[in-house]
CSV table of C-alpha atoms and ligand atoms in Angstrom, one decimal:
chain,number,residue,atom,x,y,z
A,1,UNK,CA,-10.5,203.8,54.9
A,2,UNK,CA,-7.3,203.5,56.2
A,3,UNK,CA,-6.5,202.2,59.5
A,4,UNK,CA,-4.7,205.6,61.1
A,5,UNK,CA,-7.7,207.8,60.2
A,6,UNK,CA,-11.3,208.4,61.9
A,7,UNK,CA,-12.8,209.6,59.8
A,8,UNK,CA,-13.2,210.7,56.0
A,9,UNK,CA,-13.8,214.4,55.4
A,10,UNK,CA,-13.8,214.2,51.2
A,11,UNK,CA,-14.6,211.7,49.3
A,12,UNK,CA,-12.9,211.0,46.6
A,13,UNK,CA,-16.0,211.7,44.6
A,14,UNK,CA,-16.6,215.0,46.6
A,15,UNK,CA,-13.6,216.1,45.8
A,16,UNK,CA,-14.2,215.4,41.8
A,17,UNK,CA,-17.2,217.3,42.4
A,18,UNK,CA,-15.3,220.7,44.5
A,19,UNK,CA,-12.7,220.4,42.1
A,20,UNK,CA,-14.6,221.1,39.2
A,21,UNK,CA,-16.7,224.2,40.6
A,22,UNK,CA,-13.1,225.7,41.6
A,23,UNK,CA,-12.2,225.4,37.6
A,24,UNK,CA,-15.0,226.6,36.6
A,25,UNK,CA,-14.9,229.5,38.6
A,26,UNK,CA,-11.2,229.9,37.7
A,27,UNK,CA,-12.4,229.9,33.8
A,28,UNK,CA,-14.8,232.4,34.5
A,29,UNK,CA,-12.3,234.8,36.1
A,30,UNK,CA,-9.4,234.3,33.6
A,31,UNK,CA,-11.3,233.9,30.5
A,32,UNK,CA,-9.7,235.6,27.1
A,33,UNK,CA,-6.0,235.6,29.6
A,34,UNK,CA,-3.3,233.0,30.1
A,35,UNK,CA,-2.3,233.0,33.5
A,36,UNK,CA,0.4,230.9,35.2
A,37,UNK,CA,-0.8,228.7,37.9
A,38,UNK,CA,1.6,228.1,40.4
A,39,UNK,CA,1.5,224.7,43.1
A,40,UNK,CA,3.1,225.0,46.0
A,41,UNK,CA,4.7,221.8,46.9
A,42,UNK,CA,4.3,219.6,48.0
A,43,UNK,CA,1.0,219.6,49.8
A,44,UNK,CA,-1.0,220.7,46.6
A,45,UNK,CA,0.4,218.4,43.9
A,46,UNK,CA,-2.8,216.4,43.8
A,47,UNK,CA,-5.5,218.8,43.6
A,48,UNK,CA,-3.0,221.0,41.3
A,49,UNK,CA,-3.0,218.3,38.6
A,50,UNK,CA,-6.7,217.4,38.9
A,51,UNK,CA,-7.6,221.5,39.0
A,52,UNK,CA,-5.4,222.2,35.6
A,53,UNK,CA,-7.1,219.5,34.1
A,54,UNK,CA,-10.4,220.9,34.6
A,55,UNK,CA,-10.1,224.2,33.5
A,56,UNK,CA,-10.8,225.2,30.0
A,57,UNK,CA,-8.8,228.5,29.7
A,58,UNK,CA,-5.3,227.8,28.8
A,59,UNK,CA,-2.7,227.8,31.6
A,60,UNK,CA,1.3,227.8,32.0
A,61,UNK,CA,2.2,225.7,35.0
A,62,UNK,CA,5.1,226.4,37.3
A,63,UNK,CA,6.0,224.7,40.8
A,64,UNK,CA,7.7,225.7,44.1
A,65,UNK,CA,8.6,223.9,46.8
A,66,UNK,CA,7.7,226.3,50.4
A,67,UNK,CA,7.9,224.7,53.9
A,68,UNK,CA,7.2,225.5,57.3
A,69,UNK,CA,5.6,222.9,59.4
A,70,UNK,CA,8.9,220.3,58.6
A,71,UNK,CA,7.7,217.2,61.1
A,72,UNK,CA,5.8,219.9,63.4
A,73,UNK,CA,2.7,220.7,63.8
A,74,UNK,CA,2.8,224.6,64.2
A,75,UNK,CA,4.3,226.5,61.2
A,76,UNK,CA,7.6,227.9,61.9
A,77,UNK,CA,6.2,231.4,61.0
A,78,UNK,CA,8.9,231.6,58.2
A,79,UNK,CA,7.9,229.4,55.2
A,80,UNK,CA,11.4,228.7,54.1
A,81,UNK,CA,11.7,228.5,50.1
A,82,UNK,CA,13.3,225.1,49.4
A,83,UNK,CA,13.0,225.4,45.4
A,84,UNK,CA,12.1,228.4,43.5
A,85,UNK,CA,10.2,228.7,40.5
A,86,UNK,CA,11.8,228.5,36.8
A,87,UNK,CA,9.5,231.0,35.2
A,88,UNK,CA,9.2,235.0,36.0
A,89,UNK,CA,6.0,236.3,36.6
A,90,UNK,CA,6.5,239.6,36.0
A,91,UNK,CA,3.4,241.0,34.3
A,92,UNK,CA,2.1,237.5,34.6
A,93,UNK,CA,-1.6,236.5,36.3
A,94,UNK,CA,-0.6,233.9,39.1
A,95,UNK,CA,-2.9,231.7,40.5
A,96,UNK,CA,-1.6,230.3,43.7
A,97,UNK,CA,-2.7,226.6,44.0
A,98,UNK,CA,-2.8,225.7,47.9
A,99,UNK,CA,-4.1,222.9,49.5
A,100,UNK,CA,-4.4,224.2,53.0
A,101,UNK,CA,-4.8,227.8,54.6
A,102,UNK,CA,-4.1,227.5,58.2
A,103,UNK,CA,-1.7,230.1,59.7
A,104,UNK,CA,-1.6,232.0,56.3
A,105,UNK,CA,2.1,232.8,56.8
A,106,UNK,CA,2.7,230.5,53.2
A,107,UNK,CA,-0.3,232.7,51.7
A,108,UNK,CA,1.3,236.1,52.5
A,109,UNK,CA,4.8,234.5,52.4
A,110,UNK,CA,4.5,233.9,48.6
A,111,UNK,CA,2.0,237.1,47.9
A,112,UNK,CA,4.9,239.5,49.1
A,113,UNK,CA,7.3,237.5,47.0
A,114,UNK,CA,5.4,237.3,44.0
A,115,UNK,CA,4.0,240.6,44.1
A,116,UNK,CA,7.5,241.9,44.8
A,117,UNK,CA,8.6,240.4,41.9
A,118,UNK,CA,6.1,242.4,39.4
A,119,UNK,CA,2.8,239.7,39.1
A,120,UNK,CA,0.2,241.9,37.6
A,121,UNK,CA,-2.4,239.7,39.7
A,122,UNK,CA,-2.1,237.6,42.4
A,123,UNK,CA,-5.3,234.7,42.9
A,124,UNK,CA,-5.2,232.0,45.7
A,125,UNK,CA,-7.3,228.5,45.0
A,126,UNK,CA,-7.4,226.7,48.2
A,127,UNK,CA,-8.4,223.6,48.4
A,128,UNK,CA,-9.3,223.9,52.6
A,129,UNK,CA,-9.6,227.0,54.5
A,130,UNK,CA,-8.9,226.4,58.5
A,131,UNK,CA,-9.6,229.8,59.5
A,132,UNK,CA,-9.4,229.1,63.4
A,133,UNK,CA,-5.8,228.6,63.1
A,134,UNK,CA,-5.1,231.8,61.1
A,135,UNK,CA,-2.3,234.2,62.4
A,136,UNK,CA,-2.6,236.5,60.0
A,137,UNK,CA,-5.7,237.9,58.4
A,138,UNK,CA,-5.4,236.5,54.8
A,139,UNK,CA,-8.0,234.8,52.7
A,140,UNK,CA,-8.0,232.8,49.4
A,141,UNK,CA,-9.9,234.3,46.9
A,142,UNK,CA,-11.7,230.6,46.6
A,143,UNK,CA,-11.5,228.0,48.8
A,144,UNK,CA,-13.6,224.9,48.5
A,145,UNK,CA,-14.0,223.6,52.0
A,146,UNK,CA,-14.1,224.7,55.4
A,147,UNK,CA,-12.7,222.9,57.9
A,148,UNK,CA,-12.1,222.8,61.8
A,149,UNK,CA,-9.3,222.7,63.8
A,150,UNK,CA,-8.9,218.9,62.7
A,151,UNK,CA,-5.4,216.8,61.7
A,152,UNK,CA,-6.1,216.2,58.2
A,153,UNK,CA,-4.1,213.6,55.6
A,154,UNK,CA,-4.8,212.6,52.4
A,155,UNK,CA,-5.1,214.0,48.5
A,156,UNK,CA,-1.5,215.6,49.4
A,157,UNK,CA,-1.6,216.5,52.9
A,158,UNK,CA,1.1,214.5,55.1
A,159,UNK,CA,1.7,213.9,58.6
A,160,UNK,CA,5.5,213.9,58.8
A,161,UNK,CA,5.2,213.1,55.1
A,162,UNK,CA,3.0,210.0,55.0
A,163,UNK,CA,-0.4,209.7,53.8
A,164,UNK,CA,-0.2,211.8,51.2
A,165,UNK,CA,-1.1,209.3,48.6
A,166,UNK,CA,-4.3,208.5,49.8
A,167,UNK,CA,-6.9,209.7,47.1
A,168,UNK,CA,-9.5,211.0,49.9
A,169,UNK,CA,-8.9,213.2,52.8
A,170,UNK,CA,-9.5,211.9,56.2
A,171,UNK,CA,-9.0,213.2,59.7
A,172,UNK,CA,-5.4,211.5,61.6
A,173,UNK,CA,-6.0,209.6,65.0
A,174,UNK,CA,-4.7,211.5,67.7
A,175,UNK,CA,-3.0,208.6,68.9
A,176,UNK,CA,-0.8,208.7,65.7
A,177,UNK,CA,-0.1,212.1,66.2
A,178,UNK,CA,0.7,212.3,69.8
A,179,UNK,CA,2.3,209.1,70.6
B,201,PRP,C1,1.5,223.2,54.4
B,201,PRP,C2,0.5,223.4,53.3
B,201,PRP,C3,0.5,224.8,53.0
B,201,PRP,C4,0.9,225.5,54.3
B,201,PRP,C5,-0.2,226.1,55.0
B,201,PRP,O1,2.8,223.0,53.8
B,201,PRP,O2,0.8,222.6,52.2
B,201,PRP,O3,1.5,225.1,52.0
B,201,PRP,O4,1.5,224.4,55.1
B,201,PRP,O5,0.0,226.5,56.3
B,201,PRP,P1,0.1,228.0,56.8
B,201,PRP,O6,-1.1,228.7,56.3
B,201,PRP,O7,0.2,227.8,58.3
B,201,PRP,O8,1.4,228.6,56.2
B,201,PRP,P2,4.1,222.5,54.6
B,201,PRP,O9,5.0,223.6,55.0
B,201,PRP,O10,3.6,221.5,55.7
B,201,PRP,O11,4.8,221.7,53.4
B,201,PRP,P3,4.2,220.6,52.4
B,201,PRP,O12,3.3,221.3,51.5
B,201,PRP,O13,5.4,220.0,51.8
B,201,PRP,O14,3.4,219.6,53.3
């Protein structure tokens, strides 16, 4: 484990494991379609490539950059768009790759946009759901773990953009975060 963190929340091999019922769920609800799937950088990347790879139904992938936390840790309320995406999705089934709810302003953010812009569908994958932190009342439509009010780094998640490399998720030490 690494020497800032805890604790470890998922496993590398739990996350195999989450990842895999999330694709298969995803299969179930898409089959017979082609939907785009959408990450939203750069906190999903990882579970984005390992989610895409695990589904069966065939999928168009598209990216977009959306920030709101910068070094902070309370979203600015305003997730600013820093790159856009290259394909429409008018008419299109989007699935929404995310690796974190929290506030939910990204969620609703991105579902105004998208949905403004003539989706015919609109599906969030999380891959944690921190619904004590939520500021507005939005839900993914699958999210594969549930997790407290806890600093969390790893499989994508940063703290001021470090630790996202690590291939597990672990809770930060406060002392990192507050010194
Ligand atoms: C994080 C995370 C989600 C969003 C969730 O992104 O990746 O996209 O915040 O928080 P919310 O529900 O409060 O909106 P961030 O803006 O930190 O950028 P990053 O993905 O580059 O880390």
């Amino acid at each position: 484990m690494h020497k800032d963190l805890e604790s470890v929340v998922l496993t590398e091999a739990e996350i195999a494991q989450k990842v895999k019922r999330a694709a298969a769920w995803l299969d179930e609800k898409f089959a017979g379609t082609t939907p785009l799937a959408i990450s939203v950088l750069k906190g999903s990347v990882m579970f984005f490539c390992d989610l895409v790879r695990a589904m069966q139904t065939p999928v168009q992938l598209d990216f977009m950059t959306v920030s709101s936390y910068g070094s902070s840790s309370e979203s600015s309320g305003m997730p600013k768009i820093v790159m856009d995406l290259a394909a429409s999705v008018k008419d299109r089934d989007v699935i929404l790759v995310e690796d974190i709810v929290d506030s939910g302003n990204t969620l609703v953010r991105m579902r105004d946009l998208l949905m403004g812009r003539g989706a015919k569908s609109f599906t969030v994958v999380a891959l944690f759901d921190k619904p004590s932190r939520r500021k507005v009342p939005v839900k993914a439509d699958y999210s594969c773990f549930e997790i407290g009010d806890e600093f969390i780094v790893g499989y994508g998640l940063d703290y001021a953009q470090q630790y996202r490399n690590l291939p597990y998720v672990g809770i930060l030490k406060r002392e990192i975060y507050e010194k």
